[in-house]
Amino acid sequence: MKATVIATFFGVFLTCTYTAKEATKKTKKAKLYVPQIDCDVKAGKIINPEFIAKCPPGCQDVKHRVYGTDIYASFSSVCNAAIHSGIIDNTGGKVLVQKVAGHSGYRGSFSNGVRSLSLPRWRESFLVSEGKPRKGVTYPSTLEYSSSKSTAVKSEPNKPEQDLKGTKSADPANTSEKASDQGDTARKEHQTTPVLTPATEMATTTPTPTTTTTEPSTTVPQPTTTPAAPRTTAAPAKARPGLHRGRDMGSSSVHPAYASVVAAAATMEIDSWKPGLSLFDTGFSSKEELNPKPLESISQGNQNCKVDLSFLMDGSWSIGKRRFQLQKRFLGNMAQALGIGSAGPLMGIVQYGDDPSTEFNLKTYANSKDLRNAIEKIQQKGGLSNVGKALSFVNKNFFLDANGNRGGAPNVVVVMVDGWPTDRVEEASRLARESGINIFFVTVEAAAQSEKQNVIEPNFVDKAVCRTSGFYSINVPSWFSLHKVVQPLVKRVCDTERLACSKTCLNAADIGFVIDGSSSVGTGNFRTVLQFVANISKEFEISDTDTRIGAVQYTYEQRLEFSFDKYSTKQDVLNAIKRISYWSGGTSTGAAISYASEQLFSKSKPNKRKIMILITDGRSYDDVSVPAMAAHQNGVIAYSIGVAWAAPDELEAIASDPAKEHSFFVDDFDNLYRYVNQLIQNICTEFNSQPRN
């Protein structure tokens, strides 16, 4: 009996143990499938806010660019950023990517065999870490791309073709590659899933990703049926991303000034140094050539006026209801006269009072008729005339990819003001100009004599516009006369060759020359070097908001000839170069680079490209690699020009990557002039290839 009980007990025990094991197997969490990405895939092309991906071997390549250190701009290659940060090596591996908000001042550095580049600003950033899932976070097994051109890797075998027919929604984790591509194409035309854009900042720095179901729309909204967009009240916004509003790097359309500068640089002639030749008499002038890129739209518009235009509409109480109606009529007439269309001007309106708000952006309406009808429906906001606040709002929020900014078109703001602003405009307008916005003012019914004591900035127009020549400002004595300035204003905003604030390679840099003044150069050759410096300088648009020039001369010691903020006109800069006196002495190039970094480039404006052009004729008595590396890490783009006995290895160490595009050598000082056009062309080519929002 006892033996039977014991046998029964063991039988029950073994049965329970087996059942428990089977239950454990059934409830065991499925293994995470990690999708593979290509070496060139940029973080910004992937919609998922957090994901784990596998990088293939061999991604450590200079062509897969990285921008930043520790925190990277989303324009960077995911895999190369992971190698740069030390998460993986060139054999590949898993990487955890977390999207975070964009910021300014991405710092370049050299780490783990990868050179990352500096970048002033970008709309979105990301962090990389070891490819292990975080607790409580669900990761997608298939990545969702913002464009159908990207390569999404399938995580499961294809479903039968008949299962896909008639399907309207596509789960990115379960559909075939064909369905994924179709979904990507539809999302590109009509996005229904929340996507990280410059106008949609993430709520946290480590968002929890989820695998969402997206239903691609089968119809694309046309401009003729689009209702007036609701006003977006200004709120605390993130820092403006980008020196220039968003550029589609895949587009063949570039700003006319960029293309013309590179083309002109390839053919311009620079005078060599000749006895009796007047210094500073050489150079070239470039002209813009419109190259519009048509978009899909009902109206192509006036193709001779391809600008992205924002009107700041005065909605303050001071204007009154009747004059507000006259202002709307004027804006409607402007829309008609401009010839709104996808290949011509695009126009949006921001109304300001106490706070600014967007009535509609650049992509809301793509023809003059619909735009005029929408303008008629605008309701007055009321409040004060806070123009400065409105300019800051436009600078940070209006000219973005998400709002229809085209990148290849100049950005123009026309400010309508009844009387005078009730806040300061100087600082806000300066930041807008430095971001490439061309500011026009239309002032109506200026302050009466008894009212002038209440004006905060009596000369606010001159402090705000791009140039004080009168081209950027129109004063109208009465709102009833406003219709008379429609055609003059259209002519001005469409004259793209005179839009001086548009960002180009010629007006967006702080350029510091580091000049060898050692005894081996000699007085005559030193004057030839100065002409070389002048020939380069005179091709840039020089002012306190455009390109600025500084110069350092060195021997054993260093001397600051003039700083970036010393001269604000081209003629003053050329005169200052002419006055530089030859020093004579030894050659400590490394110390000179450190000195230039501290005395020149540390004072550079954050939204300016920092360019150092160093000219030397011999080997340095000190090390150049460490100071040059420090300059590169601080965002300085270095060009080295060697003459006669200059050491090629030092020139390459000084130059930014790739060295062959940033380092030059001539056998004689008299041949320096031959590299002026090449240097200008390389500077412009590099500027044009840099990502911008």
XYZ file of C-alpha atoms in Angstrom:
693
model
C 0.000 0.000 0.000
C 2.771 2.421 0.975
C 4.674 1.674 -2.224
C 1.547 2.394 -4.283
C 1.070 5.796 -2.618
C 4.709 6.759 -3.204
C 4.521 5.705 -6.850
C 1.331 7.701 -7.350
C 2.921 10.789 -5.727
C 5.975 10.662 -8.016
C 3.739 10.217 -11.036
C 1.722 13.318 -10.172
C 4.929 15.288 -9.439
C 6.491 14.428 -12.805
C 3.257 15.290 -14.626
C 3.068 18.724 -12.947
C 6.738 19.426 -13.685
C 6.311 18.603 -17.384
C 3.146 20.723 -17.607
C 4.938 23.681 -15.988
C 7.819 23.420 -18.462
C 5.424 23.333 -21.407
C 3.598 26.396 -20.054
C 6.905 28.222 -19.653
C 7.793 27.462 -23.260
C 4.444 28.784 -24.447
C 4.715 32.053 -22.489
C 8.374 32.691 -23.320
C 8.783 36.034 -25.072
C 9.418 35.857 -28.785
C 12.928 36.767 -29.894
C 13.294 40.323 -31.197
C 13.961 40.502 -34.913
C 16.454 43.292 -35.674
C 16.114 44.796 -39.166
C 19.290 45.493 -41.120
C 20.015 48.892 -42.652
C 22.523 50.020 -45.268
C 25.616 52.045 -44.420
C 24.268 55.207 -46.039
C 20.876 55.263 -44.292
C 20.381 58.546 -42.431
C 18.493 58.660 -39.138
C 16.164 61.340 -40.476
C 14.937 59.012 -43.235
C 13.523 56.595 -40.649
C 10.194 57.665 -39.145
C 10.362 55.474 -36.016
C 11.307 57.629 -32.982
C 13.268 54.782 -31.373
C 14.512 51.591 -32.970
C 17.219 48.942 -33.019
C 18.941 48.248 -36.309
C 21.826 46.113 -37.511
C 24.650 47.722 -39.468
C 26.544 45.654 -42.059
C 30.352 45.375 -42.156
C 32.432 47.985 -43.988
C 30.508 51.172 -43.133
C 33.594 53.151 -42.099
C 33.735 55.338 -45.205
C 34.184 59.095 -45.609
C 31.280 59.248 -48.083
C 28.820 58.285 -45.317
C 28.919 61.632 -43.540
C 28.390 62.247 -39.836
C 27.551 65.593 -38.223
C 28.162 66.069 -34.501
C 29.754 64.363 -31.506
C 27.785 62.342 -28.898
C 24.585 63.894 -30.227
C 24.258 63.721 -34.014
C 22.201 65.640 -36.579
C 19.595 63.367 -38.159
C 21.197 64.009 -41.564
C 24.029 61.699 -40.408
C 24.589 58.073 -41.363
C 23.343 55.897 -38.493
C 26.069 53.286 -38.899
C 28.945 55.733 -39.251
C 27.678 57.655 -36.213
C 27.689 54.392 -34.262
C 31.288 53.712 -35.348
C 32.295 57.285 -34.460
C 30.799 56.908 -30.977
C 32.465 53.516 -30.416
C 29.224 51.519 -30.174
C 30.291 49.270 -33.065
C 33.374 48.937 -35.246
C 33.821 48.399 -38.972
C 32.614 44.795 -38.648
C 29.075 46.053 -38.016
C 26.609 45.224 -35.277
C 23.400 46.235 -33.521
C 22.673 49.872 -32.644
C 19.938 51.439 -30.526
C 18.846 54.790 -31.987
C 16.793 57.366 -30.068
C 15.482 60.507 -31.793
C 15.696 63.776 -29.848
C 15.037 67.422 -30.631
C 17.285 69.398 -32.955
C 19.708 71.959 -31.576
C 22.475 74.315 -32.642
C 26.234 73.854 -32.631
C 26.911 70.236 -33.632
C 30.613 69.741 -32.900
C 32.863 67.900 -35.319
C 35.592 65.531 -34.127
C 37.769 62.592 -35.162
C 37.027 59.360 -33.300
C 37.463 55.644 -34.016
C 38.620 56.309 -37.561
C 35.605 58.476 -38.468
C 35.747 62.225 -39.023
C 32.483 63.879 -37.990
C 31.741 67.362 -39.293
C 30.408 70.430 -37.535
C 26.984 71.838 -38.389
C 25.476 75.125 -37.156
C 21.912 73.831 -36.722
C 19.589 70.990 -37.663
C 15.929 70.271 -37.066
C 16.331 66.857 -35.422
C 19.017 64.914 -33.556
C 19.605 61.338 -32.467
C 21.594 59.366 -29.908
C 23.247 55.986 -30.435
C 23.904 53.337 -27.801
C 24.491 49.616 -27.476
C 21.884 47.643 -29.405
C 20.047 46.199 -26.412
C 16.301 46.758 -25.944
C 15.211 48.941 -23.070
C 12.831 47.417 -20.558
C 9.187 48.008 -21.370
C 9.838 49.319 -24.878
C 8.463 47.590 -27.971
C 10.740 47.855 -30.999
C 9.607 47.545 -34.617
C 10.781 44.549 -36.617
C 10.466 46.574 -39.824
C 11.578 50.181 -40.069
C 9.275 52.792 -41.543
C 10.956 55.160 -44.008
C 9.881 58.675 -44.937
C 10.512 58.026 -48.644
C 9.869 55.039 -50.882
C 13.421 55.339 -52.164
C 14.762 54.052 -48.859
C 15.411 50.360 -48.478
C 13.342 48.691 -45.780
C 14.356 45.143 -44.954
C 11.588 42.544 -44.666
C 11.271 40.807 -41.313
C 8.951 37.979 -42.435
C 8.331 35.953 -45.592
C 6.023 37.505 -48.188
C 2.326 36.830 -47.758
C 0.463 35.354 -50.705
C -0.325 37.974 -53.298
C -4.077 37.498 -52.956
C -3.861 38.444 -49.268
C -2.638 41.887 -50.226
C -5.331 42.697 -52.769
C -7.868 45.199 -51.569
C -5.898 45.957 -48.413
C -6.201 49.596 -47.336
C -3.971 49.578 -44.269
C -0.469 48.271 -43.886
C 1.221 47.250 -40.668
C 4.935 47.926 -41.163
C 5.797 44.895 -39.090
C 3.763 42.402 -41.083
C 3.433 43.495 -44.707
C 5.547 42.452 -47.624
C 8.162 44.714 -49.129
C 5.784 45.552 -51.970
C 3.061 46.687 -49.599
C 5.613 48.641 -47.588
C 6.794 50.474 -50.687
C 3.204 51.315 -51.648
C 2.552 52.625 -48.174
C 5.707 54.722 -48.284
C 4.649 56.261 -51.598
C 1.206 57.108 -50.303
C 2.616 58.563 -47.095
C 4.891 60.781 -49.129
C 1.832 62.238 -50.884
C -0.505 62.480 -47.930
C 0.972 61.781 -44.502
C -1.430 60.429 -41.907
C 1.062 59.142 -39.365
C 2.780 61.542 -36.922
C 6.218 62.212 -38.358
C 9.172 64.005 -36.839
C 9.425 67.294 -38.705
C 10.831 70.711 -37.882
C 7.316 71.780 -36.875
C 6.649 68.694 -34.694
C 9.120 68.625 -31.861
C 9.203 65.512 -29.745
C 7.777 65.761 -26.269
C 10.622 63.850 -24.608
C 14.178 63.049 -25.442
C 13.534 59.306 -25.230
C 10.110 58.610 -26.751
C 8.660 55.133 -26.594
C 8.317 53.659 -30.059
C 5.255 51.716 -31.078
C 4.444 49.797 -34.189
C 1.593 51.792 -35.664
C -0.915 50.956 -38.348
C -0.992 53.481 -41.142
C -3.797 53.819 -43.644
C -2.390 55.476 -46.755
C -4.829 57.842 -48.379
C -5.742 57.097 -51.946
C -6.502 60.740 -52.773
C -4.187 63.719 -52.598
C -5.765 66.999 -51.435
C -5.673 69.625 -54.187
C -5.152 73.322 -53.552
C -8.570 74.191 -54.977
C -10.391 72.208 -52.294
C -8.140 72.927 -49.334
C -9.938 74.973 -46.665
C -8.270 77.892 -44.937
C -5.815 76.500 -42.420
C -6.555 77.283 -38.770
C -4.366 79.872 -37.170
C -1.462 78.602 -35.150
C -0.849 80.788 -32.123
C 2.785 81.422 -31.338
C 4.175 79.299 -28.535
C 7.659 78.848 -27.098
C 9.497 77.271 -29.987
C 12.761 75.479 -30.362
C 15.755 77.232 -31.827
C 15.558 77.879 -35.503
C 17.123 74.968 -37.376
C 19.431 75.974 -40.088
C 21.334 78.827 -41.647
C 19.109 78.495 -44.604
C 15.578 77.147 -44.685
C 15.138 73.538 -45.521
C 16.811 72.212 -48.636
C 15.941 68.912 -50.235
C 19.368 67.408 -50.692
C 18.021 65.071 -53.287
C 16.714 67.878 -55.427
C 18.452 69.149 -58.484
C 17.116 72.639 -57.821
C 19.550 74.890 -56.009
C 19.497 78.544 -55.180
C 20.422 80.483 -58.325
C 23.254 82.216 -56.525
C 24.882 78.896 -55.614
C 24.925 77.596 -59.171
C 26.098 80.883 -60.648
C 28.927 81.279 -58.157
C 30.353 77.844 -58.858
C 30.005 78.331 -62.615
C 31.577 81.768 -62.492
C 34.405 80.582 -60.261
C 35.336 77.965 -62.829
C 35.796 80.553 -65.571
C 36.830 83.772 -63.826
C 40.243 85.259 -64.412
C 42.488 86.555 -61.642
C 45.285 88.954 -62.433
C 48.744 87.786 -61.536
C 51.133 90.053 -59.673
C 52.856 92.337 -62.132
C 55.046 95.379 -61.581
C 52.972 98.538 -61.541
C 49.687 96.633 -61.269
C 47.209 98.294 -58.939
C 46.443 96.084 -55.993
C 42.875 94.808 -55.520
C 41.797 95.358 -59.142
C 40.943 91.746 -59.914
C 37.966 89.499 -59.382
C 34.600 88.577 -60.849
C 30.971 89.322 -60.286
C 28.335 86.633 -60.554
C 24.744 86.848 -61.767
C 21.889 84.644 -60.693
C 20.154 82.387 -63.146
C 16.725 81.090 -62.304
C 16.286 77.331 -62.548
C 12.840 76.590 -61.155
C 11.803 73.071 -60.273
C 8.086 72.646 -60.970
C 5.963 70.913 -58.363
C 2.694 69.094 -58.979
C 0.061 71.806 -58.898
C -2.841 73.301 -60.817
C -0.952 76.559 -61.436
C 2.715 76.803 -62.398
C 2.710 80.512 -61.598
C 5.084 83.268 -62.667
C 8.327 81.371 -63.280
C 10.292 84.643 -63.398
C 9.506 85.231 -59.737
C 10.385 82.085 -57.806
C 10.372 83.300 -54.196
C 8.963 81.952 -50.931
C 7.065 84.915 -49.523
C 5.508 85.666 -46.139
C 3.425 88.756 -45.427
C 3.311 89.929 -41.808
C -0.193 91.339 -41.624
C -0.953 94.052 -39.062
C -3.930 92.886 -36.997
C -3.526 95.343 -34.126
C -6.407 97.453 -32.809
C -4.695 100.623 -34.016
C -5.451 99.809 -37.631
C -9.230 99.710 -37.185
C -11.749 97.542 -39.034
C -12.011 99.622 -42.205
C -8.260 99.869 -42.756
C -7.914 96.168 -41.948
C -10.261 95.489 -44.881
C -8.123 97.741 -47.105
C -5.066 95.736 -46.040
C -6.782 92.466 -46.993
C -7.707 93.925 -50.374
C -4.076 94.932 -50.892
C -2.838 91.418 -50.037
C -5.375 89.906 -52.426
C -4.177 92.219 -55.191
C -0.579 91.237 -54.414
C -1.475 87.544 -54.723
C -3.067 88.211 -58.102
C -0.206 90.372 -59.393
C 2.508 87.959 -58.246
C 1.043 84.990 -60.125
C 1.093 82.346 -57.381
C 2.114 78.860 -58.501
C 4.337 75.905 -57.752
C 7.056 76.971 -60.206
C 6.734 80.646 -59.301
C 6.076 82.556 -56.079
C 4.434 80.872 -53.096
C 2.831 83.064 -50.454
C 1.766 82.641 -46.843
C 0.417 85.100 -44.284
C 1.189 85.599 -40.593
C -1.062 88.004 -38.680
C 0.370 89.749 -35.648
C -1.031 91.682 -32.713
C -0.035 90.820 -29.162
C 1.135 87.458 -30.523
C 1.699 86.256 -34.099
C -0.218 83.389 -35.691
C 0.022 81.675 -39.072
C -3.099 82.211 -41.184
C -1.745 79.846 -43.852
C 1.697 78.681 -44.924
C 3.456 78.379 -48.270
C 1.905 75.075 -49.294
C -1.699 75.822 -48.290
C -2.615 77.507 -51.594
C -0.876 77.089 -54.940
C -2.864 79.510 -57.114
C -3.854 83.163 -56.851
C -7.625 82.617 -56.933
C -7.806 80.339 -53.886
C -5.323 82.520 -52.043
C -7.409 85.669 -52.621
C -10.557 83.923 -51.414
C -8.780 82.770 -48.240
C -7.450 86.276 -47.536
C -11.008 87.643 -47.601
C -11.964 85.295 -44.750
C -9.184 86.401 -42.358
C -10.506 87.864 -39.086
C -8.706 90.648 -37.229
C -6.762 89.569 -34.118
C -6.478 92.865 -32.275
C -3.866 93.734 -29.670
C -0.605 95.671 -29.884
C 1.720 95.974 -32.893
C 4.476 93.586 -31.760
C 6.491 93.448 -34.978
C 9.692 92.197 -33.333
C 7.837 89.246 -31.846
C 6.331 88.491 -35.251
C 9.738 88.544 -36.972
C 11.122 86.104 -34.384
C 8.135 83.829 -34.938
C 8.604 83.819 -38.715
C 12.345 83.236 -38.382
C 11.836 80.153 -36.217
C 8.586 78.688 -37.506
C 7.584 79.763 -40.998
C 10.282 78.849 -43.542
C 10.396 75.108 -42.848
C 10.121 72.027 -45.065
C 6.865 71.100 -43.367
C 5.390 74.486 -44.291
C 6.295 74.253 -47.976
C 9.677 75.988 -47.989
C 11.511 75.017 -51.172
C 15.143 75.717 -50.262
C 16.031 76.715 -53.809
C 13.879 79.862 -53.637
C 14.864 83.048 -51.759
C 12.951 83.695 -48.541
C 11.181 87.072 -48.381
C 9.177 88.705 -45.580
C 7.069 91.813 -46.208
C 6.064 93.550 -42.967
C 2.907 95.682 -43.018
C 2.919 98.313 -40.251
C 0.225 100.800 -39.326
C 2.146 103.663 -37.715
C 4.944 102.123 -35.671
C 5.759 98.902 -33.754
C 5.093 98.630 -30.028
C 8.198 96.499 -29.413
C 11.816 96.471 -30.600
C 12.608 95.015 -33.999
C 16.394 95.436 -34.328
C 17.576 92.177 -32.727
C 14.799 90.018 -34.188
C 15.351 91.392 -37.683
C 19.127 90.955 -37.428
C 18.722 87.268 -36.587
C 16.254 86.876 -39.445
C 18.625 88.551 -41.919
C 21.505 86.351 -40.778
C 19.280 83.336 -41.421
C 18.883 84.442 -45.034
C 15.506 86.205 -44.876
C 15.071 89.292 -47.058
C 12.998 91.773 -45.044
C 10.839 94.453 -46.693
C 8.768 97.042 -44.809
C 5.574 98.726 -45.992
C 4.757 101.463 -43.473
C 1.451 103.303 -43.640
C 0.502 106.572 -41.951
C 3.660 107.222 -39.944
C 3.476 108.588 -36.417
C 2.267 112.151 -36.051
C 4.558 114.719 -34.449
C 2.718 114.458 -31.127
C 2.993 110.650 -31.207
C 6.711 110.335 -31.936
C 7.590 110.462 -28.243
C 5.870 107.080 -27.869
C 7.894 105.396 -30.621
C 10.350 102.874 -29.126
C 12.693 102.812 -32.150
C 12.221 105.920 -34.323
C 14.391 104.488 -37.124
C 13.089 100.915 -36.845
C 12.889 100.444 -40.633
C 16.592 101.133 -41.217
C 17.459 98.765 -38.366
C 15.321 95.980 -39.813
C 15.735 95.875 -43.600
C 18.555 94.121 -45.483
C 19.983 97.351 -46.897
C 19.178 100.989 -46.154
C 19.247 101.996 -49.830
C 15.463 102.457 -49.960
C 14.952 99.331 -52.060
C 13.589 97.373 -49.079
C 11.165 99.965 -47.701
C 8.040 101.707 -48.993
C 6.162 104.395 -47.081
C 2.530 105.049 -47.953
C 0.828 108.199 -46.595
C -2.621 106.587 -46.366
C -4.222 103.141 -46.435
C -6.423 104.440 -49.242
C -3.265 104.845 -51.383
C -1.999 101.332 -50.725
C -3.166 100.008 -54.090
C -0.613 102.251 -55.811
C 2.360 100.263 -54.463
C 1.225 96.805 -55.641
C 3.255 96.799 -58.860
C 6.371 98.498 -57.365
C 6.433 95.943 -54.536
C 5.935 92.995 -56.916
C 8.845 94.228 -59.016
C 11.106 94.452 -55.963
C 10.365 91.089 -54.355
C 10.741 89.364 -57.742
C 14.128 90.979 -58.444
C 16.068 87.991 -57.095
C 19.443 89.444 -58.088
C 18.939 92.242 -55.553
C 17.749 90.074 -52.668
C 20.957 90.637 -50.757
C 20.077 88.673 -47.620
C 19.586 85.294 -49.318
C 22.173 82.848 -48.008
C 24.907 81.955 -50.474
C 28.467 80.772 -50.153
C 29.536 84.404 -50.586
C 27.706 85.924 -47.621
C 27.541 83.242 -44.929
C 31.045 82.848 -43.485
C 33.645 84.227 -41.116
C 36.911 83.894 -43.068
C 40.196 84.185 -41.199
C 43.497 84.446 -43.092
C 46.587 83.141 -41.277
C 49.583 84.642 -43.096
C 53.202 83.489 -42.830
C 55.373 86.578 -42.276
C 58.666 84.735 -41.736
C 62.004 86.002 -43.053
C 62.063 83.401 -45.848
C 59.065 85.067 -47.497
C 60.655 88.443 -48.184
C 59.070 91.852 -48.689
C 58.177 91.472 -52.382
C 56.644 88.038 -51.987
C 54.732 89.208 -48.923
C 52.998 91.842 -51.071
C 52.093 89.085 -53.539
C 50.548 87.114 -50.675
C 48.505 90.170 -49.688
C 47.194 90.488 -53.234
C 46.183 86.820 -53.086
C 44.302 87.535 -49.839
C 42.638 90.595 -51.390
C 41.632 88.718 -54.555
C 39.812 86.146 -52.436
C 38.241 88.649 -50.039
C 36.776 90.911 -52.691
C 34.607 88.123 -54.127
C 32.607 87.837 -50.905
C 29.687 90.001 -49.828
C 31.105 91.731 -46.782
C 29.088 93.337 -43.987
C 28.373 92.770 -40.311
C 25.516 90.391 -41.246
C 27.157 88.837 -44.323
C 30.680 87.440 -44.691
C 33.255 88.910 -42.301
C 37.030 88.911 -42.795
C 39.835 88.711 -40.221
C 43.612 88.301 -40.502
C 46.535 87.035 -38.397
C 50.235 87.319 -39.286
C 52.760 85.042 -37.644
C 56.479 84.324 -37.307
C 57.701 82.899 -33.981
C 55.008 85.118 -32.548
C 51.517 86.052 -33.698
C 49.797 89.350 -34.392
C 46.093 90.020 -34.899
C 45.991 92.339 -37.893
C 42.215 92.832 -37.643
C 39.283 90.887 -36.184
C 35.978 89.835 -37.756
C 34.049 92.744 -36.261
C 36.622 95.413 -37.134
C 35.458 96.270 -40.669
C 31.954 95.964 -42.112
C 32.465 97.077 -45.733
C 34.429 95.513 -48.564
C 36.471 98.635 -49.203
C 37.483 98.932 -45.545
C 38.623 95.299 -45.554
C 40.670 95.757 -48.736
C 42.284 98.887 -47.315
C 43.122 97.022 -44.098
C 44.781 94.205 -46.074
C 46.819 96.763 -47.992
C 48.074 98.298 -44.714
C 49.446 95.024 -43.286
C 53.195 95.441 -42.784
C 55.728 92.653 -43.249
C 56.996 91.302 -39.933
C 59.890 88.834 -40.612
C 61.069 86.122 -38.226
C 60.738 82.361 -37.709
C 57.918 79.961 -38.623
C 55.727 78.636 -35.794
C 52.653 77.566 -37.724
C 51.148 75.399 -34.974
C 51.146 78.268 -32.497
C 49.599 80.505 -35.165
C 46.696 78.080 -35.669
C 46.041 78.023 -31.917
C 46.227 81.814 -31.801
C 43.768 82.181 -34.687
C 41.368 79.747 -32.995
C 41.431 81.791 -29.796
C 41.566 85.331 -31.180
C 39.465 84.978 -34.338
C 37.227 81.930 -34.484
C 36.208 81.825 -30.827
C 34.431 85.127 -31.531
C 32.728 83.873 -34.685
C 28.935 84.047 -34.858
C 27.212 80.695 -34.225
C 25.366 80.699 -37.558
C 28.460 81.520 -39.624
C 30.692 78.974 -41.336
C 34.199 79.310 -39.902
C 36.831 79.166 -42.655
C 40.580 79.419 -42.060
C 42.909 79.999 -45.036
C 46.549 79.529 -44.047
C 49.431 80.528 -46.358
C 52.979 79.378 -45.550
C 56.267 78.920 -47.404
C 58.164 76.504 -45.158
C 58.175 73.749 -42.556
C 57.001 74.761 -39.126
C 59.328 74.797 -36.118
C 56.527 73.372 -33.980
C 53.843 70.696 -34.302
C 50.824 71.582 -36.455
C 48.702 68.429 -36.155
C 47.396 68.921 -32.608
C 46.391 72.606 -33.040
C 44.839 71.789 -36.425
C 42.859 68.894 -34.938
C 41.569 71.181 -32.177
C 40.486 73.751 -34.761
C 38.673 71.079 -36.788
C 36.856 69.861 -33.678
C 35.686 73.411 -33.009
C 34.077 73.559 -36.427
C 36.782 75.414 -38.358
C 37.071 74.462 -42.039
C 40.779 74.771 -42.810
C 42.428 75.386 -46.183
C 46.229 75.241 -46.415
C 48.221 76.951 -49.190
C 51.875 75.940 -49.415
C 54.560 77.763 -51.387
C 58.124 76.713 -52.328
C 59.552 74.904 -49.273
C 56.279 74.172 -47.492
C 56.018 70.588 -46.189
C 53.262 68.537 -47.894
C 52.654 66.403 -44.792
C 52.046 69.520 -42.706
C 49.738 71.005 -45.315
C 47.623 67.833 -45.237
C 47.560 67.823 -41.427
C 46.353 71.422 -41.362
C 43.679 70.946 -44.042
C 40.181 69.654 -43.353
C 39.056 66.353 -44.854
C 39.290 65.498 -47.666
C 42.781 67.003 -47.797
C 42.974 67.000 -51.599
C 40.124 69.537 -51.707
C 41.481 71.721 -48.893
C 45.235 71.695 -49.525
C 47.152 73.351 -52.384
C 50.807 73.776 -53.306
C 52.572 76.144 -55.710
C 56.272 76.276 -56.480
C 56.466 80.058 -56.620
C 54.667 83.018 -55.038
C 53.903 84.462 -58.466
C 51.671 81.448 -59.159
C 49.440 81.944 -56.115
C 46.845 83.764 -58.202
C 46.161 80.551 -60.134
C 44.414 79.060 -57.102
C 42.058 81.942 -56.315
C 39.275 80.649 -58.567
C 39.784 77.047 -57.412
C 39.608 78.086 -53.766
C 36.413 80.087 -54.282
C 34.874 77.188 -56.197
C 35.750 74.668 -53.470
C 34.326 76.919 -50.753
C 31.065 77.274 -52.685
C 30.841 73.588 -53.591
C 31.300 72.631 -49.949
C 28.702 75.187 -48.872
C 26.168 73.878 -51.392
C 26.680 70.270 -50.279
C 26.186 71.092 -46.605
C 22.742 70.103 -45.307
C 20.407 72.974 -44.492
C 16.859 73.210 -43.134
